[in-house]
mmCIF file of C-alpha atoms and ligand atoms in Angstrom:
data_model
loop_
_atom_site.group_PDB
_atom_site.id
_atom_site.type_symbol
_atom_site.label_atom_id
_atom_site.label_comp_id
_atom_site.label_asym_id
_atom_site.label_seq_id
_atom_site.Cartn_x
_atom_site.Cartn_y
_atom_site.Cartn_z
ATOM 1 C CA MET P 1 6.800 18.174 57.599
ATOM 2 C CA ALA P 2 8.609 20.644 56.173
ATOM 3 C CA TYR P 3 11.520 22.103 58.290
ATOM 4 C CA THR P 4 11.004 25.356 59.639
ATOM 5 C CA VAL P 5 13.312 27.568 61.780
ATOM 6 C CA PRO P 6 12.068 26.835 65.946
ATOM 7 C CA LYS P 7 12.686 29.976 68.009
ATOM 8 C CA LEU P 8 15.437 29.528 70.714
ATOM 9 C CA ILE P 9 15.340 29.941 74.289
ATOM 10 C CA ASP P 10 18.424 27.647 75.363
ATOM 11 C CA PHE P 11 21.344 29.091 73.887
ATOM 12 C CA SER P 12 23.638 26.485 75.388
ATOM 13 C CA ALA P 13 26.161 24.830 73.440
ATOM 14 C CA ASN P 14 24.320 21.293 73.364
ATOM 15 C CA SER P 15 20.936 23.059 72.292
ATOM 16 C CA LEU P 16 22.674 25.456 69.487
ATOM 17 C CA GLN P 17 24.346 22.121 68.457
ATOM 18 C CA LYS P 18 21.074 20.331 68.129
ATOM 19 C CA ALA P 19 19.481 23.500 66.195
ATOM 20 C CA PHE P 20 21.954 23.783 63.848
ATOM 21 C CA ASP P 21 22.153 19.514 62.963
ATOM 22 C CA ASP P 22 18.705 19.873 62.768
ATOM 23 C CA ALA P 23 18.746 22.425 59.929
ATOM 24 C CA LYS P 24 21.933 20.880 58.253
ATOM 25 C CA SER P 25 19.957 17.605 57.890
ATOM 26 C CA ALA P 26 17.066 19.254 56.883
ATOM 27 C CA PHE P 27 19.361 21.108 53.919
ATOM 28 C CA GLU P 28 20.447 17.740 53.173
ATOM 29 C CA ASN P 29 17.211 16.082 52.564
ATOM 30 C CA GLU P 30 16.208 18.635 50.385
ATOM 31 C CA VAL P 31 19.105 19.334 48.079
ATOM 32 C CA VAL P 32 18.321 15.931 46.504
ATOM 33 C CA ALA P 33 14.813 16.420 45.917
ATOM 34 C CA PRO P 34 14.280 18.978 43.106
ATOM 35 C CA LYS P 35 13.719 17.067 39.636
ATOM 36 C CA SER P 36 13.324 20.036 37.389
ATOM 37 C CA GLU P 37 14.320 23.464 36.905
ATOM 38 C CA PRO P 38 11.586 25.471 38.752
ATOM 39 C CA GLU P 39 11.231 22.902 41.500
ATOM 40 C CA TRP P 40 15.110 23.694 42.041
ATOM 41 C CA LYS P 41 14.390 27.199 42.013
ATOM 42 C CA LEU P 42 11.689 26.980 44.913
ATOM 43 C CA PHE P 43 14.346 24.890 46.616
ATOM 44 C CA ARG P 44 17.150 27.753 46.264
ATOM 45 C CA ASP P 45 14.420 30.636 47.020
ATOM 46 C CA ARG P 46 13.125 28.659 50.281
ATOM 47 C CA TRP P 47 16.785 28.495 51.830
ATOM 48 C CA LEU P 48 18.826 31.767 50.528
ATOM 49 C CA ALA P 49 15.446 34.759 49.671
ATOM 50 C CA ARG P 50 16.667 37.611 51.336
ATOM 51 C CA LYS P 51 13.288 37.922 52.947
ATOM 52 C CA ASN P 52 12.012 34.971 54.776
ATOM 53 C CA GLY P 53 14.639 32.695 53.311
ATOM 54 C CA ILE P 54 15.711 29.879 56.041
ATOM 55 C CA LEU P 55 19.239 31.491 56.514
ATOM 56 C CA THR P 56 17.628 34.892 57.096
ATOM 57 C CA GLN P 57 15.560 33.577 59.512
ATOM 58 C CA ALA P 58 18.294 31.740 61.167
ATOM 59 C CA ASN P 59 19.957 34.964 61.337
ATOM 60 C CA ASP P 60 16.494 36.724 63.138
ATOM 61 C CA LEU P 61 15.541 34.048 65.230
ATOM 62 C CA TRP P 62 18.660 32.917 66.517
ATOM 63 C CA LEU P 63 21.458 35.499 66.066
ATOM 64 C CA LYS P 64 19.554 38.673 66.883
ATOM 65 C CA ALA P 65 17.546 36.753 69.726
ATOM 66 C CA ALA P 66 20.726 35.562 71.553
ATOM 67 C CA PRO P 67 21.514 36.700 74.642
ATOM 68 C CA LYS P 68 24.887 38.946 74.776
ATOM 69 C CA GLU P 69 27.090 36.251 75.991
ATOM 70 C CA ALA P 70 26.171 33.707 73.466
ATOM 71 C CA LYS P 71 26.091 36.077 70.501
ATOM 72 C CA ARG P 72 29.824 35.376 69.508
ATOM 73 C CA GLU P 73 29.182 31.484 69.274
ATOM 74 C CA VAL P 74 25.821 31.674 67.728
ATOM 75 C CA GLY P 75 27.202 34.479 65.219
ATOM 76 C CA GLN P 76 30.227 31.880 64.172
ATOM 77 C CA ARG P 77 27.690 28.687 63.845
ATOM 78 C CA VAL P 78 25.044 30.750 61.864
ATOM 79 C CA ASN P 79 28.239 31.805 59.318
ATOM 80 C CA GLU P 80 29.440 28.444 59.092
ATOM 81 C CA PHE P 81 26.238 27.559 58.265
ATOM 82 C CA LYS P 82 25.826 29.987 55.608
ATOM 83 C CA GLN P 83 28.919 29.233 54.012
ATOM 84 C CA PHE P 84 27.827 25.484 54.077
ATOM 85 C CA VAL P 85 24.310 26.293 52.283
ATOM 86 C CA GLU P 86 26.114 28.596 49.968
ATOM 87 C CA GLN P 87 28.501 26.030 48.865
ATOM 88 C CA GLU P 88 25.931 23.273 48.437
ATOM 89 C CA MET P 89 23.899 25.348 46.734
ATOM 90 C CA ALA P 90 26.622 26.076 43.887
ATOM 91 C CA LYS P 91 27.311 22.281 43.805
ATOM 92 C CA SER P 92 23.362 21.691 43.424
ATOM 93 C CA ARG P 93 23.345 24.489 40.939
ATOM 94 C CA GLU P 94 25.672 22.860 38.627
ATOM 95 C CA PHE P 95 24.670 19.254 38.971
ATOM 96 C CA HIS P 96 21.033 20.736 37.901
ATOM 97 C CA GLN P 97 22.397 22.903 34.815
ATOM 98 C CA ALA P 98 24.186 19.796 33.774
ATOM 99 C CA ALA P 99 21.172 17.627 34.065
ATOM 100 C CA SER P 100 19.117 20.249 31.990
ATOM 101 C CA ASN P 101 21.880 20.647 29.285
ATOM 102 C CA LEU P 102 21.912 16.895 28.531
ATOM 103 C CA ALA P 103 18.033 16.892 28.558
ATOM 104 C CA VAL P 104 17.962 19.627 25.807
ATOM 105 C CA ALA P 105 20.856 18.209 24.142
ATOM 106 C CA LEU P 106 19.209 14.595 24.076
ATOM 107 C CA GLU P 107 15.648 16.482 22.593
ATOM 108 C CA ARG P 108 17.680 18.434 19.682
ATOM 109 C CA VAL P 109 16.151 18.060 16.624
ATOM 110 C CA ASP P 110 18.834 17.919 13.457
ATOM 111 C CA ILE P 111 17.138 20.317 11.097
ATOM 112 C CA THR P 112 19.553 18.876 8.210
ATOM 113 C CA LEU P 113 18.087 15.303 8.467
ATOM 114 C CA PRO P 114 16.027 14.246 5.397
ATOM 115 C CA GLY P 115 12.239 14.305 6.082
ATOM 116 C CA ILE P 116 9.829 11.531 5.785
ATOM 117 C CA ARG P 117 8.633 11.341 2.559
ATOM 118 C CA ARG P 118 5.139 10.616 1.934
ATOM 119 C CA PRO P 119 3.964 8.893 -1.132
ATOM 120 C CA LEU P 120 2.562 11.121 -3.721
ATOM 121 C CA GLY P 121 -1.286 9.770 -4.440
ATOM 122 C CA ALA P 122 -2.203 9.344 -7.809
ATOM 123 C CA GLU P 123 -5.257 8.741 -10.048
ATOM 124 C CA HIS P 124 -6.746 5.079 -10.290
ATOM 125 C CA PRO P 125 -6.467 3.841 -13.709
ATOM 126 C CA VAL P 126 -10.379 3.328 -13.891
ATOM 127 C CA ILE P 127 -11.006 6.667 -13.201
ATOM 128 C CA LYS P 128 -8.173 7.821 -15.337
ATOM 129 C CA THR P 129 -9.824 6.009 -18.147
ATOM 130 C CA MET P 130 -13.100 7.048 -17.297
ATOM 131 C CA ASN P 131 -11.639 10.881 -17.634
ATOM 132 C CA GLU P 132 -10.305 10.355 -21.134
ATOM 133 C CA ILE P 133 -13.021 8.654 -22.366
ATOM 134 C CA VAL P 134 -15.254 11.806 -21.361
ATOM 135 C CA GLY P 135 -12.751 13.921 -22.249
ATOM 136 C CA VAL P 136 -13.246 12.512 -26.041
ATOM 137 C CA PHE P 137 -16.553 13.616 -26.042
ATOM 138 C CA ARG P 138 -16.430 16.828 -24.303
ATOM 139 C CA ASN P 139 -13.874 17.588 -27.115
ATOM 140 C CA LEU P 140 -17.102 16.829 -29.291
ATOM 141 C CA GLY P 141 -19.322 19.142 -27.378
ATOM 142 C CA TYR P 142 -21.026 16.607 -25.259
ATOM 143 C CA SER P 143 -21.800 17.781 -21.546
ATOM 144 C CA VAL P 144 -21.480 15.508 -18.479
ATOM 145 C CA GLU P 145 -24.274 14.342 -16.686
ATOM 146 C CA GLU P 146 -24.443 12.045 -13.575
ATOM 147 C CA GLY P 147 -27.067 10.203 -11.683
ATOM 148 C CA PRO P 148 -27.467 8.324 -8.575
ATOM 149 C CA GLU P 149 -26.286 4.609 -8.043
ATOM 150 C CA ILE P 150 -29.084 3.737 -6.441
ATOM 151 C CA GLU P 151 -32.026 3.378 -9.091
ATOM 152 C CA THR P 152 -35.789 3.072 -9.252
ATOM 153 C CA ASP P 153 -37.304 0.343 -11.244
ATOM 154 C CA TYR P 154 -38.623 3.174 -13.471
ATOM 155 C CA TYR P 155 -35.329 4.343 -14.363
ATOM 156 C CA ASN P 156 -33.560 1.363 -14.359
ATOM 157 C CA PHE P 157 -35.571 -0.835 -16.713
ATOM 158 C CA GLU P 158 -39.288 0.257 -17.130
ATOM 159 C CA SER P 159 -38.614 3.857 -19.077
ATOM 160 C CA LEU P 160 -35.905 1.928 -21.080
ATOM 161 C CA ASN P 161 -38.549 -0.359 -22.548
ATOM 162 C CA PHE P 162 -37.973 -3.407 -20.370
ATOM 163 C CA PRO P 163 -41.446 -4.122 -19.482
ATOM 164 C CA PRO P 164 -42.154 -5.526 -16.001
ATOM 165 C CA ASN P 165 -41.270 -9.580 -16.145
ATOM 166 C CA HIS P 166 -39.641 -8.982 -19.698
ATOM 167 C CA PRO P 167 -37.120 -11.264 -20.190
ATOM 168 C CA ALA P 168 -34.125 -8.805 -21.243
ATOM 169 C CA ARG P 169 -34.142 -8.223 -17.595
ATOM 170 C CA ASP P 170 -32.359 -11.473 -16.696
ATOM 171 C CA THR P 171 -29.371 -10.184 -18.495
ATOM 172 C CA GLN P 172 -29.043 -7.710 -15.836
ATOM 173 C CA ASP P 173 -30.387 -9.160 -12.508
ATOM 174 C CA THR P 174 -28.646 -6.724 -9.857
ATOM 175 C CA LEU P 175 -29.473 -6.140 -5.807
ATOM 176 C CA PHE P 176 -32.568 -4.735 -4.727
ATOM 177 C CA ILE P 177 -33.176 -2.916 -1.815
ATOM 178 C CA ALA P 178 -35.137 -4.870 0.607
ATOM 179 C CA GLY P 179 -38.465 -4.271 2.149
ATOM 180 C CA GLN P 180 -40.288 -2.515 -0.364
ATOM 181 C CA GLU P 181 -42.945 -4.789 -1.538
ATOM 182 C CA SER P 182 -45.925 -2.590 -0.277
ATOM 183 C CA LYS P 183 -44.281 0.133 -3.082
ATOM 184 C CA PRO P 184 -45.648 0.144 -6.689
ATOM 185 C CA LEU P 185 -43.039 -1.651 -8.340
ATOM 186 C CA ARG P 186 -41.743 1.212 -10.416
ATOM 187 C CA ASP P 187 -40.479 3.127 -7.271
ATOM 188 C CA ARG P 188 -38.806 0.156 -5.913
ATOM 189 C CA LEU P 189 -35.200 0.606 -5.328
ATOM 190 C CA LEU P 190 -32.081 -1.328 -6.840
ATOM 191 C CA LEU P 191 -28.601 -0.897 -7.698
ATOM 192 C CA ARG P 192 -28.561 0.528 -11.300
ATOM 193 C CA THR P 193 -27.119 -2.205 -13.712
ATOM 194 C CA HIS P 194 -26.019 0.347 -16.293
ATOM 195 C CA THR P 195 -25.568 4.062 -16.840
ATOM 196 C CA SER P 196 -28.562 4.216 -19.029
ATOM 197 C CA PRO P 197 -31.379 5.695 -16.594
ATOM 198 C CA VAL P 198 -28.969 8.501 -16.609
ATOM 199 C CA GLN P 199 -30.431 8.834 -20.404
ATOM 200 C CA ILE P 200 -33.749 9.460 -19.178
ATOM 201 C CA ARG P 201 -33.085 11.616 -16.169
ATOM 202 C CA SER P 202 -31.197 13.717 -18.742
ATOM 203 C CA MET P 203 -34.129 13.913 -21.183
ATOM 204 C CA GLU P 204 -36.674 14.800 -18.352
ATOM 205 C CA LYS P 205 -34.145 17.651 -17.424
ATOM 206 C CA MET P 206 -33.569 19.060 -20.924
ATOM 207 C CA LYS P 207 -35.206 19.751 -23.990
ATOM 208 C CA PRO P 208 -33.498 18.700 -27.466
ATOM 209 C CA PRO P 209 -30.915 19.104 -29.050
ATOM 210 C CA LEU P 210 -29.158 17.464 -26.331
ATOM 211 C CA ARG P 211 -25.652 15.636 -26.177
ATOM 212 C CA VAL P 212 -24.616 14.416 -22.814
ATOM 213 C CA VAL P 213 -22.058 11.702 -21.452
ATOM 214 C CA CYS P 214 -22.854 9.923 -18.314
ATOM 215 C CA PRO P 215 -19.698 8.409 -16.322
ATOM 216 C CA GLY P 216 -20.569 6.051 -13.306
ATOM 217 C CA LYS P 217 -20.622 3.003 -11.314
ATOM 218 C CA VAL P 218 -22.816 0.347 -11.711
ATOM 219 C CA HIS P 219 -23.886 -3.118 -10.547
ATOM 220 C CA ARG P 220 -24.653 -6.225 -11.895
ATOM 221 C CA ASN P 221 -25.128 -9.819 -10.366
ATOM 222 C CA ASP P 222 -21.895 -11.672 -11.616
ATOM 223 C CA ALA P 223 -19.685 -13.749 -10.120
ATOM 224 C CA PRO P 224 -16.023 -12.004 -10.302
ATOM 225 C CA ASP P 225 -13.426 -13.620 -12.255
ATOM 226 C CA ALA P 226 -10.792 -12.244 -14.393
ATOM 227 C CA THR P 227 -13.440 -10.398 -16.961
ATOM 228 C CA HIS P 228 -16.401 -9.808 -14.435
ATOM 229 C CA SER P 229 -16.596 -7.894 -11.562
ATOM 230 C CA PRO P 230 -20.107 -7.397 -9.596
ATOM 231 C CA ILE P 231 -19.293 -3.654 -9.602
ATOM 232 C CA PHE P 232 -18.022 -1.768 -12.523
ATOM 233 C CA HIS P 233 -18.022 1.656 -14.564
ATOM 234 C CA GLN P 234 -19.474 2.546 -17.518
ATOM 235 C CA VAL P 235 -19.320 5.690 -19.928
ATOM 236 C CA GLU P 236 -22.888 6.335 -21.447
ATOM 237 C CA GLY P 237 -23.531 8.661 -24.374
ATOM 238 C CA LEU P 238 -26.590 10.226 -25.733
ATOM 239 C CA ALA P 239 -27.191 12.897 -28.672
ATOM 240 C CA VAL P 240 -30.906 13.665 -29.709
ATOM 241 C CA ASP P 241 -31.279 16.300 -32.182
ATOM 242 C CA THR P 242 -33.246 16.740 -35.695
ATOM 243 C CA ASN P 243 -32.086 13.951 -38.249
ATOM 244 C CA ILE P 244 -29.823 12.449 -36.224
ATOM 245 C CA THR P 245 -29.055 9.185 -38.226
ATOM 246 C CA PHE P 246 -27.065 6.157 -37.763
ATOM 247 C CA CYS P 247 -24.093 7.766 -39.878
ATOM 248 C CA ASP P 248 -23.684 9.931 -36.995
ATOM 249 C CA LEU P 249 -23.256 7.170 -34.609
ATOM 250 C CA LYS P 250 -21.267 5.415 -36.783
ATOM 251 C CA GLY P 251 -19.138 8.508 -37.363
ATOM 252 C CA THR P 252 -18.939 9.450 -33.422
ATOM 253 C CA LEU P 253 -18.048 6.283 -32.248
ATOM 254 C CA ASP P 254 -15.378 5.426 -35.045
ATOM 255 C CA HIS P 255 -13.977 8.869 -34.158
ATOM 256 C CA ALA P 256 -13.953 7.938 -30.460
ATOM 257 C CA MET P 257 -12.418 4.644 -30.895
ATOM 258 C CA LYS P 258 -9.622 6.137 -32.955
ATOM 259 C CA ALA P 259 -9.006 8.641 -30.516
ATOM 260 C CA LEU P 260 -8.834 6.048 -27.749
ATOM 261 C CA PHE P 261 -7.011 3.477 -29.335
ATOM 262 C CA GLY P 262 -4.841 4.953 -31.936
ATOM 263 C CA SER P 263 -6.235 6.298 -35.403
ATOM 264 C CA SER P 264 -5.249 2.961 -37.064
ATOM 265 C CA VAL P 265 -7.965 1.208 -35.299
ATOM 266 C CA LYS P 266 -10.762 0.283 -37.530
ATOM 267 C CA THR P 267 -14.574 -0.016 -36.086
ATOM 268 C CA ARG P 268 -17.034 -2.545 -36.996
ATOM 269 C CA PHE P 269 -21.197 -2.883 -35.984
ATOM 270 C CA TYR P 270 -22.556 -5.665 -35.340
ATOM 271 C CA PRO P 271 -26.397 -6.355 -34.931
ATOM 272 C CA SER P 272 -27.488 -6.757 -31.331
ATOM 273 C CA PHE P 273 -30.586 -6.038 -29.378
ATOM 274 C CA PHE P 274 -31.156 -3.570 -26.242
ATOM 275 C CA PRO P 275 -34.917 -2.808 -25.474
ATOM 276 C CA PHE P 276 -34.236 1.118 -25.500
ATOM 277 C CA THR P 277 -32.521 1.419 -28.830
ATOM 278 C CA GLU P 278 -33.847 0.201 -32.283
ATOM 279 C CA PRO P 279 -31.672 -0.812 -34.660
ATOM 280 C CA SER P 280 -28.988 -1.723 -31.829
ATOM 281 C CA ALA P 281 -25.124 -2.511 -32.637
ATOM 282 C CA ASP P 282 -22.366 -3.798 -30.794
ATOM 283 C CA VAL P 283 -19.469 -2.153 -31.711
ATOM 284 C CA GLN P 284 -16.024 -3.989 -32.398
ATOM 285 C CA ILE P 285 -12.714 -2.499 -33.099
ATOM 286 C CA SER P 286 -9.992 -4.495 -35.115
ATOM 287 C CA CYS P 287 -7.743 -6.136 -32.497
ATOM 288 C CA ILE P 288 -4.890 -3.627 -31.381
ATOM 289 C CA PHE P 289 -2.988 -6.894 -30.496
ATOM 290 C CA CYS P 290 -2.714 -8.406 -33.860
ATOM 291 C CA ASP P 291 -3.720 -5.448 -35.898
ATOM 292 C CA GLY P 292 -6.854 -7.181 -36.998
ATOM 293 C CA THR P 293 -4.992 -9.861 -38.489
ATOM 294 C CA GLY P 294 -6.063 -12.873 -36.420
ATOM 295 C CA THR P 295 -2.831 -14.185 -35.757
ATOM 296 C CA ARG P 296 0.281 -13.081 -33.692
ATOM 297 C CA ASP P 297 3.899 -14.120 -33.778
ATOM 298 C CA GLY P 298 2.888 -16.873 -36.096
ATOM 299 C CA ALA P 299 0.311 -18.065 -33.525
ATOM 300 C CA PRO P 300 -3.900 -17.743 -33.343
ATOM 301 C CA CYS P 301 -4.177 -14.309 -31.758
ATOM 302 C CA ARG P 302 -5.606 -14.819 -28.091
ATOM 303 C CA ASN P 303 -6.848 -11.466 -27.177
ATOM 304 C CA CYS P 304 -9.453 -11.626 -30.520
ATOM 305 C CA LYS P 305 -9.783 -15.436 -30.309
ATOM 306 C CA ALA P 306 -7.880 -15.251 -33.991
ATOM 307 C CA THR P 307 -11.089 -13.336 -35.266
ATOM 308 C CA GLY P 308 -9.362 -9.867 -35.723
ATOM 309 C CA TRP P 309 -12.021 -8.276 -33.738
ATOM 310 C CA ILE P 310 -12.638 -7.391 -30.302
ATOM 311 C CA GLU P 311 -16.336 -6.395 -29.214
ATOM 312 C CA LEU P 312 -16.275 -3.172 -27.065
ATOM 313 C CA LEU P 313 -19.397 -1.623 -26.700
ATOM 314 C CA GLY P 314 -23.362 -0.873 -27.198
ATOM 315 C CA CYS P 315 -25.173 1.287 -28.960
ATOM 316 C CA GLY P 316 -28.188 2.192 -31.540
ATOM 317 C CA MET P 317 -30.996 4.335 -32.212
ATOM 318 C CA VAL P 318 -32.908 5.465 -29.364
ATOM 319 C CA ASP P 319 -36.002 3.839 -29.833
ATOM 320 C CA PRO P 320 -39.280 5.672 -30.493
ATOM 321 C CA ASN P 321 -41.055 4.107 -27.358
ATOM 322 C CA VAL P 322 -38.233 5.724 -25.275
ATOM 323 C CA TYR P 323 -39.129 9.458 -26.294
ATOM 324 C CA GLY P 324 -42.673 8.775 -24.876
ATOM 325 C CA PHE P 325 -41.659 8.288 -21.439
ATOM 326 C CA VAL P 326 -39.860 11.528 -21.502
ATOM 327 C CA ASP P 327 -42.270 13.699 -23.660
ATOM 328 C CA TYR P 328 -40.002 14.125 -26.967
ATOM 329 C CA ASP P 329 -41.987 13.815 -30.087
ATOM 330 C CA PRO P 330 -40.582 10.755 -31.868
ATOM 331 C CA THR P 331 -41.941 12.272 -35.146
ATOM 332 C CA LYS P 332 -39.599 15.173 -34.872
ATOM 333 C CA VAL P 333 -36.642 14.099 -32.943
ATOM 334 C CA SER P 334 -34.184 11.372 -33.400
ATOM 335 C CA GLY P 335 -31.116 10.329 -31.375
ATOM 336 C CA PHE P 336 -28.407 7.538 -30.698
ATOM 337 C CA ALA P 337 -27.218 6.060 -27.381
ATOM 338 C CA PHE P 338 -23.932 4.014 -26.522
ATOM 339 C CA GLY P 339 -22.618 2.600 -23.458
ATOM 340 C CA MET P 340 -19.399 1.499 -22.956
ATOM 341 C CA GLY P 341 -17.500 -0.320 -19.992
ATOM 342 C CA VAL P 342 -14.528 1.458 -18.533
ATOM 343 C CA GLU P 343 -12.544 -1.308 -17.369
ATOM 344 C CA ARG P 344 -12.896 -3.430 -20.637
ATOM 345 C CA ILE P 345 -11.433 -0.112 -22.585
ATOM 346 C CA ALA P 346 -8.538 -0.055 -19.808
ATOM 347 C CA ILE P 347 -7.986 -3.390 -19.859
ATOM 348 C CA LEU P 348 -7.097 -3.105 -23.344
ATOM 349 C CA LYS P 349 -5.375 0.151 -23.502
ATOM 350 C CA TYR P 350 -3.136 -1.260 -20.794
ATOM 351 C CA GLY P 351 -3.038 -4.591 -21.670
ATOM 352 C CA VAL P 352 -4.042 -5.843 -17.999
ATOM 353 C CA ASP P 353 -5.308 -9.744 -17.810
ATOM 354 C CA ASP P 354 -7.200 -9.726 -14.820
ATOM 355 C CA ILE P 355 -10.086 -7.095 -13.949
ATOM 356 C CA GLN P 356 -9.663 -7.881 -10.313
ATOM 357 C CA LEU P 357 -6.530 -6.193 -10.206
ATOM 358 C CA PHE P 358 -8.398 -2.899 -10.390
ATOM 359 C CA PHE P 359 -10.091 -3.379 -7.420
ATOM 360 C CA ASN P 360 -7.602 -5.196 -4.964
ATOM 361 C CA GLY P 361 -5.696 -2.207 -4.090
ATOM 362 C CA ASP P 362 -2.321 -3.611 -4.619
ATOM 363 C CA VAL P 363 -0.251 -0.255 -4.688
ATOM 364 C CA ARG P 364 2.353 -2.103 -6.826
ATOM 365 C CA PHE P 365 0.024 -2.618 -9.586
ATOM 366 C CA LEU P 366 -1.812 0.870 -9.056
ATOM 367 C CA GLU P 367 1.464 2.857 -8.914
ATOM 368 C CA GLN P 368 2.232 1.535 -12.662
ATOM 369 C CA PHE P 369 0.058 4.191 -14.068
ATOM 370 C CA ALA P 370 0.915 7.006 -11.823
HETATM 371 N N1 LIG S 1 -26.808 0.114 -20.992
HETATM 372 C C1 LIG S 1 -26.249 -1.126 -22.248
HETATM 373 C C2 LIG S 1 -25.501 -2.148 -21.047
HETATM 374 O O1 LIG S 1 -25.228 -1.951 -20.119
HETATM 375 C C3 LIG S 1 -25.377 -0.448 -22.786
HETATM 376 C C4 LIG S 1 -25.852 0.399 -24.086
HETATM 377 C C5 LIG S 1 -26.206 1.655 -23.865
HETATM 378 C C6 LIG S 1 -26.687 -0.076 -25.265
HETATM 379 C C7 LIG S 1 -26.577 2.582 -24.674
HETATM 380 C C8 LIG S 1 -26.943 0.735 -26.065
HETATM 381 C C9 LIG S 1 -27.178 2.279 -25.808
HETATM 382 O O2 LIG S 1 -25.442 -3.299 -21.865
#
């Protein structure tokens, strides 16, 4: 119970002694209690406030109420007590001041200290390369189209002239979304194996003439090793117009390879097969490590297996069958398409020896491209 000033009836020396002893020990108990500046102020006001502070009450209840013969004695004791309280209060004030100064000093922030630097992020080498490839074609007037990573069987295969059960599908195995047996085959969902479905989506959306590049992520059932990853990136290209010929395809890709690898690079078109292009070709560039000579430092070049050529991308003239799926008239238009692996190009450009490095997230590797 907090101390309150009692009324006095008995003003004998003994009774006065007890009243002042009680008040003094109450003060001594309370003076050590305040833990903070606001608590200390409450304590101070409780004892010293003019109106209703404990000292004022002692004056009213004890001195003013004292009978004449006791006045002198009570007056003296009240004064002594008042002096005691004021003195102790001043000490306590000093103590609290010092404590709060210390607290402030401890909390002080030195604004001249250097800050904590956050490392700057940078473009991932795969995205950087993808943007660079896209940039080459944008400069040729191509626009950029994107499509979904989860595709239907129709867009990924059927409309690209891979009929159901055609063996060409085997080279592009992927993850199929489960539980879709009740849907017709063409509507079943899978993770796209190439960016070629965006060719179909673009031709459905736009009438010829058309020139698009389609960058994006693709998925295949490939075990990861130094040159394979089940997830990788491609940039697709498609140009459809009247009178587009294989020469246009050759000129375009030859220019693109020179823009990406330097003007001394040569290209060569090697017969190949894709269901959605006819004729089809693989594009090879002269080996950038041995300048197409097949030997490096007197030894067979390992990058091109001593052939002087590196196979880089697939391409061809759009198969007339494909136009049938998008309502283009194959007797009026012709076009070419190509698709290239972004990681493969990044590996060659930057001399990276393992595709997995792009996906492991090791900052020591990635920051070299910043
Ligand atoms: N889509 C093919 C692949 O992923 C590449 C390609 C694209 C070939 C366009 C020809 C034309 O292998």
